Short mmCIF file of C-alpha atoms in Angstrom, two decimals:
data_model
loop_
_atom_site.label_atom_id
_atom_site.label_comp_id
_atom_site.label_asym_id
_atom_site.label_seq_id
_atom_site.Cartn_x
_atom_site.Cartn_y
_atom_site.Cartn_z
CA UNK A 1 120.91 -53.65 -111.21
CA UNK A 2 118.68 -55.19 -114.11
CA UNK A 3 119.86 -56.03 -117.70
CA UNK A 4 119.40 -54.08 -120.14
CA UNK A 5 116.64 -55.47 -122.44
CA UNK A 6 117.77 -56.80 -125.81
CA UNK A 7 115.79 -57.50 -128.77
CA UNK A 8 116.75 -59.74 -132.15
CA UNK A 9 116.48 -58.39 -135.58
CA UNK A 10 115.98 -60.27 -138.15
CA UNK A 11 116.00 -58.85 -141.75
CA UNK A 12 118.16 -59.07 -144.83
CA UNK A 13 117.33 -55.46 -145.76
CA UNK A 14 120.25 -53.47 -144.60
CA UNK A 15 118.08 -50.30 -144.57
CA UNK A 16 115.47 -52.03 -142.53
CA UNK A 17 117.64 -53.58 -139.90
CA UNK A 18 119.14 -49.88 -139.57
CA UNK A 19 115.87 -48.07 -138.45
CA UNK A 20 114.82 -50.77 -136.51
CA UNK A 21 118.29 -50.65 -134.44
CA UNK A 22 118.29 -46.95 -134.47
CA UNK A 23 114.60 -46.85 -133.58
CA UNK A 24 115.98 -49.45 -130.51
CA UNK A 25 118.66 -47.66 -129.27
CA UNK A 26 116.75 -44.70 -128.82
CA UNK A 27 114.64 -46.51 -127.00
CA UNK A 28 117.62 -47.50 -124.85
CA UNK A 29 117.31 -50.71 -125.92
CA UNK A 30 120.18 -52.95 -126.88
CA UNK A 31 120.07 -54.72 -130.59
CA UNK A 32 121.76 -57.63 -132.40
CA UNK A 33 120.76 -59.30 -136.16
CA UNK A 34 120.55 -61.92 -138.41
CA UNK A 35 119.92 -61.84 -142.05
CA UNK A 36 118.47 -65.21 -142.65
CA UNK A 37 116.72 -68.20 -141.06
CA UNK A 38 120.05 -69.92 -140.67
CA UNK A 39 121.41 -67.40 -138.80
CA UNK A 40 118.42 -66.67 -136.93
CA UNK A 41 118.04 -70.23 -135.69
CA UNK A 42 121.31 -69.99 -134.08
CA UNK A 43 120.88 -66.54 -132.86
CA UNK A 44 117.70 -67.32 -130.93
CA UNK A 45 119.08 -70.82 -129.35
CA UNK A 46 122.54 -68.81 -128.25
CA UNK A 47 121.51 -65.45 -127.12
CA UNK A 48 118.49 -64.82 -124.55
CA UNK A 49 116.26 -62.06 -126.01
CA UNK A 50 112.94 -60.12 -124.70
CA UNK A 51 111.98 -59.80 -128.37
CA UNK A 52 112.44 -61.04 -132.13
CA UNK A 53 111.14 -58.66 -134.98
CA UNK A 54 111.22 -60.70 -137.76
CA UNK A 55 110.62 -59.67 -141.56
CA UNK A 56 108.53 -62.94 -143.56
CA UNK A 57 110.82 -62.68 -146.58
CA UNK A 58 114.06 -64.54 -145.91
CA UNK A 59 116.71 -65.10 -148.44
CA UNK A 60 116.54 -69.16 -147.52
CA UNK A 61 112.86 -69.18 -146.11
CA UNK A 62 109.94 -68.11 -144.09
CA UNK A 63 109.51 -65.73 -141.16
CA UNK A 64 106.40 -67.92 -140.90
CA UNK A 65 109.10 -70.85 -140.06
CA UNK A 66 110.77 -68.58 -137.51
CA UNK A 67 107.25 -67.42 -135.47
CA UNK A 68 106.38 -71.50 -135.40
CA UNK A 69 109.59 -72.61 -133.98
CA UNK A 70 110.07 -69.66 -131.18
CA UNK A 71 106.08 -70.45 -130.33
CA UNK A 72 107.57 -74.65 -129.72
CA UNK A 73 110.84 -73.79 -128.01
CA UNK A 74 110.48 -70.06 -126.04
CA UNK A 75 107.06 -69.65 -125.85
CA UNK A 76 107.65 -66.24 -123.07
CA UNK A 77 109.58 -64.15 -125.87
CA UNK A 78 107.11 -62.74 -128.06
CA UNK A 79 107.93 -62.29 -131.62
CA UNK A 80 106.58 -60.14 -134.07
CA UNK A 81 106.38 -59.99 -137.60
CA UNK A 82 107.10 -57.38 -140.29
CA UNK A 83 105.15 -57.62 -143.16
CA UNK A 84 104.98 -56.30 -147.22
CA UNK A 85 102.36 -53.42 -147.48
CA UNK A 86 98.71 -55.40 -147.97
CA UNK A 87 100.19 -58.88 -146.98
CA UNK A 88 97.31 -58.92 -144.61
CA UNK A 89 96.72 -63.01 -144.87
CA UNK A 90 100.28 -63.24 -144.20
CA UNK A 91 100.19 -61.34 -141.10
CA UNK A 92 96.80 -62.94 -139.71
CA UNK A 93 98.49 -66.46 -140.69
CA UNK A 94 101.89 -65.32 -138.49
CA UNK A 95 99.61 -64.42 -135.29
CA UNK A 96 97.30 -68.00 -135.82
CA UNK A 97 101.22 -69.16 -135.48
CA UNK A 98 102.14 -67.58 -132.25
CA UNK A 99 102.99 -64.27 -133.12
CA UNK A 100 102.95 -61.36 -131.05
CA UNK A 101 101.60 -58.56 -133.19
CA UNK A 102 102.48 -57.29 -137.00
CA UNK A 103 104.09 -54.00 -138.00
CA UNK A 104 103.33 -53.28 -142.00
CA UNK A 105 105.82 -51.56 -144.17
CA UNK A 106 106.51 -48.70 -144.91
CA UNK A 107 107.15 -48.76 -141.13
CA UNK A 108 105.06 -45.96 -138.88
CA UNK A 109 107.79 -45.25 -136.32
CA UNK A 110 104.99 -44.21 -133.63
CA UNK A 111 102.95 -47.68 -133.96
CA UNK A 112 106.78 -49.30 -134.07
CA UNK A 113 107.62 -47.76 -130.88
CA UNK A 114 104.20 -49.07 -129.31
CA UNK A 115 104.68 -52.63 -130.63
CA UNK A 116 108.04 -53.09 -128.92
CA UNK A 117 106.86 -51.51 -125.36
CA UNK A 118 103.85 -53.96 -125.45
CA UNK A 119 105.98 -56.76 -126.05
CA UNK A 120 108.51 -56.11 -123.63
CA UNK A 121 105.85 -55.76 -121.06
CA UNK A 122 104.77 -59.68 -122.13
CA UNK A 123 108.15 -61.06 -121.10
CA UNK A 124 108.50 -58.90 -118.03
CA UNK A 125 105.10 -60.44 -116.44
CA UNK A 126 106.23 -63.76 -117.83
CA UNK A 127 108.94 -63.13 -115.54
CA UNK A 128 107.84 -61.72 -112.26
CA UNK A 129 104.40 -63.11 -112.85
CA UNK A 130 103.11 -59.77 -111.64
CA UNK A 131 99.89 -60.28 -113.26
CA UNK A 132 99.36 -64.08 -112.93
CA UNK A 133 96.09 -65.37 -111.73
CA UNK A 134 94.22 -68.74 -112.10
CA UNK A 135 92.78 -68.58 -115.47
CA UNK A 136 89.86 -71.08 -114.28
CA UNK A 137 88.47 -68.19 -112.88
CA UNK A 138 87.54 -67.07 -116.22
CA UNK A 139 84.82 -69.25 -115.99
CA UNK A 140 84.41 -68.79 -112.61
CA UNK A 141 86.28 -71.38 -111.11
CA UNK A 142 86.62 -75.28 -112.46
CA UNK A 143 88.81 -78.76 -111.92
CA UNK A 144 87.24 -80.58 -115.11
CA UNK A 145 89.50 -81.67 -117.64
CA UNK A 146 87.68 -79.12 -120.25
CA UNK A 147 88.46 -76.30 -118.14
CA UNK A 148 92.11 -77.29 -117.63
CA UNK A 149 92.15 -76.89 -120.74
CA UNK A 150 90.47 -73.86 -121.40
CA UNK A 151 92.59 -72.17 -118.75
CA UNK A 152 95.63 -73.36 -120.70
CA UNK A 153 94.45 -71.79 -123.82
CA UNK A 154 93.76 -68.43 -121.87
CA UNK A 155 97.40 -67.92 -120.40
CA UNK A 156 98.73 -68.48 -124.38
CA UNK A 157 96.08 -66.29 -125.79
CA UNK A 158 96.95 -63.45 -123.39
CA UNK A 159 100.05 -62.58 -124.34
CA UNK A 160 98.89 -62.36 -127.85
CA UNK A 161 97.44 -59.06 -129.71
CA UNK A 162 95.74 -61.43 -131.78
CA UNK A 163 91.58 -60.86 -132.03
CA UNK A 164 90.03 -63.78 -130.78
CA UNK A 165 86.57 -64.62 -131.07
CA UNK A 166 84.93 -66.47 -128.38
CA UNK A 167 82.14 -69.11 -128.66
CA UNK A 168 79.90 -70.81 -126.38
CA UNK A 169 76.30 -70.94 -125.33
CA UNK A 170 74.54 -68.42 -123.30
CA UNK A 171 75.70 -68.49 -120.07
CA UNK A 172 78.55 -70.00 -120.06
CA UNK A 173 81.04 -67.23 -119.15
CA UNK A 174 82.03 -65.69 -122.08
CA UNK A 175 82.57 -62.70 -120.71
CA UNK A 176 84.52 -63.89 -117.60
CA UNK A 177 86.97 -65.53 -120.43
CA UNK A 178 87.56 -62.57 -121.92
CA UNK A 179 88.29 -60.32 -119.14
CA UNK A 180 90.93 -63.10 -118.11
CA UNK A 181 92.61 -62.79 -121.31
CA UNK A 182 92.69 -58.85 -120.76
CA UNK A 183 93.96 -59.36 -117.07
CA UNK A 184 96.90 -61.84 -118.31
CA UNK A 185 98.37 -59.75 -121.29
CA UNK A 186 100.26 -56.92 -121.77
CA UNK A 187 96.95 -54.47 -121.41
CA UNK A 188 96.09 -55.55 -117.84
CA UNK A 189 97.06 -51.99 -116.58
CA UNK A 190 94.20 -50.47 -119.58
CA UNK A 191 90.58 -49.85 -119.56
CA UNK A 192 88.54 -53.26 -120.37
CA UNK A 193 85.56 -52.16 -122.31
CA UNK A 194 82.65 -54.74 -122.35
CA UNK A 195 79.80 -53.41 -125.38
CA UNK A 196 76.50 -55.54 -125.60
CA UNK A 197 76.12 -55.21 -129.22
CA UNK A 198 72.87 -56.19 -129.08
CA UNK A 199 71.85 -54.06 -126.50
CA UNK A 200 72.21 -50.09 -128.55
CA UNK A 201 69.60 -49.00 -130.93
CA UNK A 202 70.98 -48.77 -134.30
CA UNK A 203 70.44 -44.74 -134.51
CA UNK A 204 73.07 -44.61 -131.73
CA UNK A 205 75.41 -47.27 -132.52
CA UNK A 206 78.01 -45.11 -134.38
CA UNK A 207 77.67 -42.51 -131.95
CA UNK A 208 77.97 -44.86 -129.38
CA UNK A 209 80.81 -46.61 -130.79
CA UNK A 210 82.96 -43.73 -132.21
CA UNK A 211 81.76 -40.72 -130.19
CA UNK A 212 80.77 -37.61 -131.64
CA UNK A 213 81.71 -33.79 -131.33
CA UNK A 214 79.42 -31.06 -129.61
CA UNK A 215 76.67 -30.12 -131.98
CA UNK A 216 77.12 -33.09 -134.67
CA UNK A 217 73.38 -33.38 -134.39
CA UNK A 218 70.15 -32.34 -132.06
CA UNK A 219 71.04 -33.53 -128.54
CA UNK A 220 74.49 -33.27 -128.67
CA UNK A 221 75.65 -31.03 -126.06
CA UNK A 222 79.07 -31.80 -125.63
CA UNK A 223 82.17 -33.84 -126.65
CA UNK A 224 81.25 -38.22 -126.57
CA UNK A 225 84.05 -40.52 -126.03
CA UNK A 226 83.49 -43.15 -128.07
CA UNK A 227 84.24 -47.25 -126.94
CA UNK A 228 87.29 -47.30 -128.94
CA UNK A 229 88.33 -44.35 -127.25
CA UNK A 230 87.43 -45.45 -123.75
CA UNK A 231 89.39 -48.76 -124.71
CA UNK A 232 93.09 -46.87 -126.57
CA UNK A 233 95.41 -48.93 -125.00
CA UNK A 234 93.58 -51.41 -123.57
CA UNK A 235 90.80 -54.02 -124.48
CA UNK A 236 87.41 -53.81 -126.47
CA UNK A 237 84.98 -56.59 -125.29
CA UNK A 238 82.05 -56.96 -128.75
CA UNK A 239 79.43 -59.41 -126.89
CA UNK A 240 76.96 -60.59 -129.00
CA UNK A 241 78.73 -59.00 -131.80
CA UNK A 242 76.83 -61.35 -134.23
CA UNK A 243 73.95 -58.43 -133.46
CA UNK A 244 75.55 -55.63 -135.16
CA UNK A 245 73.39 -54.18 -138.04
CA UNK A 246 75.22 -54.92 -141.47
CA UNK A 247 76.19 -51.24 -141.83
CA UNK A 248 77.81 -50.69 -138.62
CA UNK A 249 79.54 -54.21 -139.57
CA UNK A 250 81.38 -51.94 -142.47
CA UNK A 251 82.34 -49.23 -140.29
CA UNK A 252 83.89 -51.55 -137.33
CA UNK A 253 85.91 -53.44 -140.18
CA UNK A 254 87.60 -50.19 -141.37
CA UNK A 255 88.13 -49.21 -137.66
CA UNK A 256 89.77 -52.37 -137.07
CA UNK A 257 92.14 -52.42 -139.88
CA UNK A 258 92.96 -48.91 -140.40
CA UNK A 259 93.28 -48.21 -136.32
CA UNK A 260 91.60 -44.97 -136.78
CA UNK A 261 87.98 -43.43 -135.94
CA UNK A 262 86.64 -40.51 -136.86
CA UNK A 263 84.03 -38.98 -133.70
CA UNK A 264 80.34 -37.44 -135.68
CA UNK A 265 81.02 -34.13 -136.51
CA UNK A 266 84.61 -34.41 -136.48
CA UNK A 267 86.81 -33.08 -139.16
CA UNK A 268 90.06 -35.27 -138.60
CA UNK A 269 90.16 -39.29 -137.72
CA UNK A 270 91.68 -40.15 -133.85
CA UNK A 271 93.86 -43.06 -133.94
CA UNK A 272 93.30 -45.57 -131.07
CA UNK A 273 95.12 -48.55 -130.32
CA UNK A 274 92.55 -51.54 -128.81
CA UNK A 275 92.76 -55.14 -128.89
CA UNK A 276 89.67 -56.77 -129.97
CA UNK A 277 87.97 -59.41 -128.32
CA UNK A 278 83.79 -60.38 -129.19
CA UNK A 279 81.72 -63.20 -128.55
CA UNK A 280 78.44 -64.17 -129.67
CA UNK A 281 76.38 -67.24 -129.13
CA UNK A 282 75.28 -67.76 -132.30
CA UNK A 283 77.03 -69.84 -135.41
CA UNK A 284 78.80 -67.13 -136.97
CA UNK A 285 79.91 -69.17 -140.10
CA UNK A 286 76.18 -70.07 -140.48
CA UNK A 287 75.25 -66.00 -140.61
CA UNK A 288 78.47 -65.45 -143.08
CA UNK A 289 76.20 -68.48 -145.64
CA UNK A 290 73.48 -66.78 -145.20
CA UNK A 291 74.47 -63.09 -145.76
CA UNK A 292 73.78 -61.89 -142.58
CA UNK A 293 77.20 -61.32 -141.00
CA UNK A 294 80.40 -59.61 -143.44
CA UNK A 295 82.50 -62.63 -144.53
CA UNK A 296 85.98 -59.78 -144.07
CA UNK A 297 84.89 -59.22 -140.73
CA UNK A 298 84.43 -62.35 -139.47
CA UNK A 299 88.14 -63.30 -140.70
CA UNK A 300 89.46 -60.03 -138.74
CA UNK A 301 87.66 -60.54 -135.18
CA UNK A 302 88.21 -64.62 -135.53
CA UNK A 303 91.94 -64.54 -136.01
CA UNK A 304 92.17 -67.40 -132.52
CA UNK A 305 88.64 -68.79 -131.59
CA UNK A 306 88.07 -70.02 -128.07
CA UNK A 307 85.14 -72.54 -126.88
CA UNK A 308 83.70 -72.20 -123.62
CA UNK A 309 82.25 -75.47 -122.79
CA UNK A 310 78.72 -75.88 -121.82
CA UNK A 311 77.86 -76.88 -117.76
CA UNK A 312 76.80 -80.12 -119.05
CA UNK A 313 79.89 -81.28 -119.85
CA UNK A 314 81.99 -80.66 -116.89
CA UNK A 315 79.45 -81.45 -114.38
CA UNK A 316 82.44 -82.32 -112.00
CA UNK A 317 83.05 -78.30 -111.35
CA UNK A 318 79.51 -77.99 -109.85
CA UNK A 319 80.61 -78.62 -106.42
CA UNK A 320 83.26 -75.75 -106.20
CA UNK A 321 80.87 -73.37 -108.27
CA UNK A 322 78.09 -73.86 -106.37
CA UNK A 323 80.48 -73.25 -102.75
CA UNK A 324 81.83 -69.68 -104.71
CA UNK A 325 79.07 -68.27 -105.75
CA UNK A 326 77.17 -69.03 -102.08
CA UNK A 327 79.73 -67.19 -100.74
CA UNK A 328 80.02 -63.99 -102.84
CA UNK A 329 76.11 -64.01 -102.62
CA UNK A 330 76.52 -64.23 -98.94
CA UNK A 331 79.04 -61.42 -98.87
CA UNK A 332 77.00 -59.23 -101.54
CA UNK A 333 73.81 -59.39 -99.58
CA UNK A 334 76.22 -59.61 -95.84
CA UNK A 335 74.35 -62.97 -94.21
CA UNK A 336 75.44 -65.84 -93.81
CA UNK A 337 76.62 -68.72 -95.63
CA UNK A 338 74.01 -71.30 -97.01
CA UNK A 339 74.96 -74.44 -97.42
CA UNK A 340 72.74 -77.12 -99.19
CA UNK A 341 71.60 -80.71 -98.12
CA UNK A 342 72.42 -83.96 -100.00
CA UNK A 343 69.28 -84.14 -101.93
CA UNK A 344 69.78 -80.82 -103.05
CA UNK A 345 73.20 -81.07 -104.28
CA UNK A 346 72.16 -84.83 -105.79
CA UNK A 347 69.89 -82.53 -107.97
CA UNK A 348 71.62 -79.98 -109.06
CA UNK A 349 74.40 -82.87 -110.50
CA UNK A 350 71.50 -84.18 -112.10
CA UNK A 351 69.80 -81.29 -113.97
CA UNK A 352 70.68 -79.85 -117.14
CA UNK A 353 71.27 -76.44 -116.81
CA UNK A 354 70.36 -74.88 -120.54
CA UNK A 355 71.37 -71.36 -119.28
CA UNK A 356 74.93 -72.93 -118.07
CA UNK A 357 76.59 -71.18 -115.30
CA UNK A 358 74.39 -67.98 -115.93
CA UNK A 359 71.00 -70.15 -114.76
CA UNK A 360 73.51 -72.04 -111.39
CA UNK A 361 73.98 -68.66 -110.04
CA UNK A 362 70.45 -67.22 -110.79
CA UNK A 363 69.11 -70.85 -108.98
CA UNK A 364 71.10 -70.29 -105.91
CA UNK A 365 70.48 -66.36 -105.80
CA UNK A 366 66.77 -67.22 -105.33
CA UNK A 367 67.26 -70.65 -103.06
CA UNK A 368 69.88 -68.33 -100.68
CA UNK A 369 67.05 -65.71 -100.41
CA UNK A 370 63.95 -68.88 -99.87
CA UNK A 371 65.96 -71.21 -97.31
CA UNK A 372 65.27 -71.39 -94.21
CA UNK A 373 68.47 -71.78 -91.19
CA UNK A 374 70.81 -71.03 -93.91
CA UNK A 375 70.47 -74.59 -95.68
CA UNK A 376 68.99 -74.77 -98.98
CA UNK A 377 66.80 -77.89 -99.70
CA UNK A 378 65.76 -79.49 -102.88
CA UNK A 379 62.47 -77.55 -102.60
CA UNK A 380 64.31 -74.23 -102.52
CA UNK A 381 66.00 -75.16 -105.75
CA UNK A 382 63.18 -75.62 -107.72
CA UNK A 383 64.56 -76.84 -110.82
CA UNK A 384 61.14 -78.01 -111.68
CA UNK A 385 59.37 -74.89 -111.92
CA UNK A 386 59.56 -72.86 -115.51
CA UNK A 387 59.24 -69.55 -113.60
CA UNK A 388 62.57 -67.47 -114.20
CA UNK A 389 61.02 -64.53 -112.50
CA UNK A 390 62.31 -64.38 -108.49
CA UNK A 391 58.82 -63.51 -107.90
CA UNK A 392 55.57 -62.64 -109.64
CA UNK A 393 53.48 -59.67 -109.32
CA UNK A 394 50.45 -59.57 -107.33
CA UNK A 395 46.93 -58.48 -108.76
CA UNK A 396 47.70 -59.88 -112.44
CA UNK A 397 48.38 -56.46 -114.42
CA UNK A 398 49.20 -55.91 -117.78
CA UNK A 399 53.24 -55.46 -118.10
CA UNK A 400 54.56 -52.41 -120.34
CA UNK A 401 56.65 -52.99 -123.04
CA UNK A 402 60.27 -53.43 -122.37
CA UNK A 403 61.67 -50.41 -123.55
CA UNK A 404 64.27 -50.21 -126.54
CA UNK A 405 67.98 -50.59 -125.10
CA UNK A 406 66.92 -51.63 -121.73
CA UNK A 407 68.51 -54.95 -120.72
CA UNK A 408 65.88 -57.84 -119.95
CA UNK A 409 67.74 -57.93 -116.43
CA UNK A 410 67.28 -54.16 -115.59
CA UNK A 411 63.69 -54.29 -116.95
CA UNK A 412 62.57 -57.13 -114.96
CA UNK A 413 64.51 -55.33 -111.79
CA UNK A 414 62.50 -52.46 -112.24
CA UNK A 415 59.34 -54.50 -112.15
CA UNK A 416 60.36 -56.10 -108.85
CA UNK A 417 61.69 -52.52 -107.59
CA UNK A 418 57.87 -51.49 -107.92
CA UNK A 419 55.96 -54.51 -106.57
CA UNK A 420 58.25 -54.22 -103.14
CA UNK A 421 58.39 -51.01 -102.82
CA UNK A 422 53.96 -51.11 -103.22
CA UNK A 423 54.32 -53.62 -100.58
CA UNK A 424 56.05 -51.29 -98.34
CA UNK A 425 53.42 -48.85 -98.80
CA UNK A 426 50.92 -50.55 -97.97
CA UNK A 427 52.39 -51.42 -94.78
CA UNK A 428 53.93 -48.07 -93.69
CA UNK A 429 57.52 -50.18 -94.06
CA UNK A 430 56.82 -52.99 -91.96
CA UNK A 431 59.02 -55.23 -93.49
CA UNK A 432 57.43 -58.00 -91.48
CA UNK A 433 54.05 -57.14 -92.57
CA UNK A 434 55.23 -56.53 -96.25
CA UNK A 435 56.78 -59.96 -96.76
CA UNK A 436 53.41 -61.38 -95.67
CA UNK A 437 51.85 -59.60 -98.04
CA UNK A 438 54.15 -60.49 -100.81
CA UNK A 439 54.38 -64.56 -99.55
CA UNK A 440 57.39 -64.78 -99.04
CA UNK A 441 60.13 -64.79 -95.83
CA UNK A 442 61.56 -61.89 -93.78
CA UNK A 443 64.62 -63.67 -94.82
CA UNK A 444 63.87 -63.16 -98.52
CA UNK A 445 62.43 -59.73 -98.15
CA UNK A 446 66.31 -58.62 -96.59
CA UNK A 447 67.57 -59.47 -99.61
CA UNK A 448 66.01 -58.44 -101.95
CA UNK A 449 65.92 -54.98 -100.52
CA UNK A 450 69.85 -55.25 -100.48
CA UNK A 451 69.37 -56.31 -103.96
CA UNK A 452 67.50 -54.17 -105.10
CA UNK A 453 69.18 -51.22 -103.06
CA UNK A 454 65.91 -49.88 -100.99
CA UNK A 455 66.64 -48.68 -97.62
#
């Protein structure tokens, strides 16, 4: 039979410390105090707890004092702070520390209630480590010292609430980090809701981002879930959120700090409960300077920042990248295995990869599908060549213009889509004949069609 779970209260307001204990035990959750750091100290190193609510205002110091010292000595036990109405710095200061999450008074009971069952989830999984993966994987995989590192950062970051803002050049994985953080935490078992900010046209954003109600405006047939809404209760990924129009920038503040959105057309707010995560990878304190990014919203989603190194500097992981993402692509596209020879893993230590781990698996994609015998030679690489495209198009035509809110990748797929599937046409479908046409191998033509999902 398991222990019951117990939680430390630590407040000198006797009215507080009674609705947090009542609030507990109706919870059927056990509950014990202090009333001042002293006591507290002595509390936490005597008694094991699954988690310390902690007011900032002590009669002989800091809560602040309190989140710092359980971060250094019980790093599993989450602590969280409770904090005067509009002591925002305060509470953003207490999660930088370590804390969990904040509760603001006057206390909402509801968001209470939701603060302690997240919490207590963090110190169950940092006890049966039912959620515990390899962070490196974050980044796809990596031995290097930076990534060591950055996969140490991850596992503290997870069982935070804290926003964290990631950084990093394109390609690097950003993304990957951020669903790691999502996978560790107390949210694992919640949607994870990845938004290219840069990818919605700014008539839709709000829409797209808050939802809207049947008949708000022409075209609206029926009820939207917004992305907060699709994320309540888990994880809202912002990529490129340096992208966002200033005016949307105003309305994702308020929906950050109040918790609340309120759908187009919709007479009431919804509240939602997401953690915020967003990446961009462009110098965000450069864009507050210049105007161009909300100086209050960058403080909100960059409460913890996290670096993703660049592939240049851990050159060391190339080895074991290179081995993973052969064999997913060799699972994805169901061939075999390429390896590569020594002059065509000498060159790929030796080139420097401005796209990062982004361009490595876009390099080996097209060397898998060009090798011949399953081993891919220096020539298959071709690092030296400045065409990204896999292929180019036959009888030089004039492209269209990438449509507004279609992705570079899917508009570039689309283009391929056509020039193979002309190819097949033109040879009633004989693949052999149609990779002749288009220059390239049987080989290459097999996967590409698996690619690009033509039967």
């Amino acid at each position: 039979m398991s222990l019951p779970q117990r939680v430390l209260v630590i407040d000198d307001e006797p009215d507080i410390r009674e609705l947090l204990e009542i609030t507990l035990m109706r919870m059927g959750i056990e509950s014990f105090s202090a009333v001042d750091v002293h006591t507290a100290y002595k509390a936490i190193n005597e008694q094991d707890v699954d988690l310390i609510l902690t007011d900032m205002r002590l009669p002989d110091g800091n809560g602040l004092d309190i989140v710092r010292y359980v971060a250094e000595s019980k790093p599993t036990t989450p602590i969280a702070v409770i904090t005067a109405h509009g002591s925002m710095d305060l509470a953003i200061e207490s999660m930088k520390s370590g804390a969990f999450d904040f509760v603001s008074k006057p206390i909402d009971i509801h968001k209470l209630r939701q603060l302690i069952n997240q919490a207590l989830k963090v110190k169950q999984q940092a006890e049966t480590k039912k959620h515990e993966v390899d962070a490196n994987q974050a980044v796809n995989l990596g031995n290097s010292e930076p990534m060591k590192k950055l996969s140490a950062k991850i596992k503290k970051l997870a069982v935070s609430q804290a926003p964290v803002f990631i950084s990093g050049e394109s390609g690097t994985g950003k993304e990957l980090a951020a669903r790691q953080i999502h996978q560790l935490g107390p949210r694992a078992d919640g949607a994870f809701i990845p938004v290219n900010c840069g990818a919605i046209p700014s008539e839709l954003m709000e829409s797209e981002f808050f939802g809207h109600k049947k008949g708000a405006f022409t075209g609206a047939t029926e009820d939207k879930q917004g992305f907060f809404q699709a994320a309540d209760g888990g994880t809202l990924f912002l990529d490129e959120v340096a992208d966002l129009p200033l005016t949307m920038q105003v309305k994702l503040l308020r929906a950050i700090q109040e918790k609340k959105v309120r759908p187009i057309g919709a007479q009431s707010e919804v509240e939602v409960d997401v953690r915020i995560l967003s990446a961009s990878h462009k110098n965000l304190d450069q864009m507050v300077e210049s105007g161009d990014f909300r100086q209050d919203l960058f403080y909100r989603i960059n409460v913890i920042s996290l670096n993703i190194p660049p592939l240049r500097e851990r050159y060391e992981d190339i080895p074991l990248l290179t081995q993973n993402m052969l064999e997913r692509i060799a699972k994805n596209y169901e061939l075999p295995v390429a390896t590569l020879d020594s002059a065509a893993k000498k060159s790929l230590q030796y080139y420097g990869f401005p796209g990062n781990v982004r361009e490595l698996e876009n390099i080996l994609e097209r060397a898998f599908a060009m090798c011949e015998n399953d081993v891919i030679t220096e020539d298959d690489l071709n690092l030296n060549s400045n065409q990204n495209n896999l292929m180019s198009q036959p009888n030089s035509t004039v492209l269209a213009e990438r449509p507004e809110g279609v992705s570079l990748e899917d508009y570039l797929m689309d283009i391929e889509r056509t020039v193979v599937e002309q190819a097949l046409d033109a040879t009633r479908w004989n693949r052999t004949a149609a990779a002749k046409k288009l220059g390239i191998t049987f080989r290459a033509l097999r996967y590409r069609l698996k690619k690009l999902g033509i039967d």
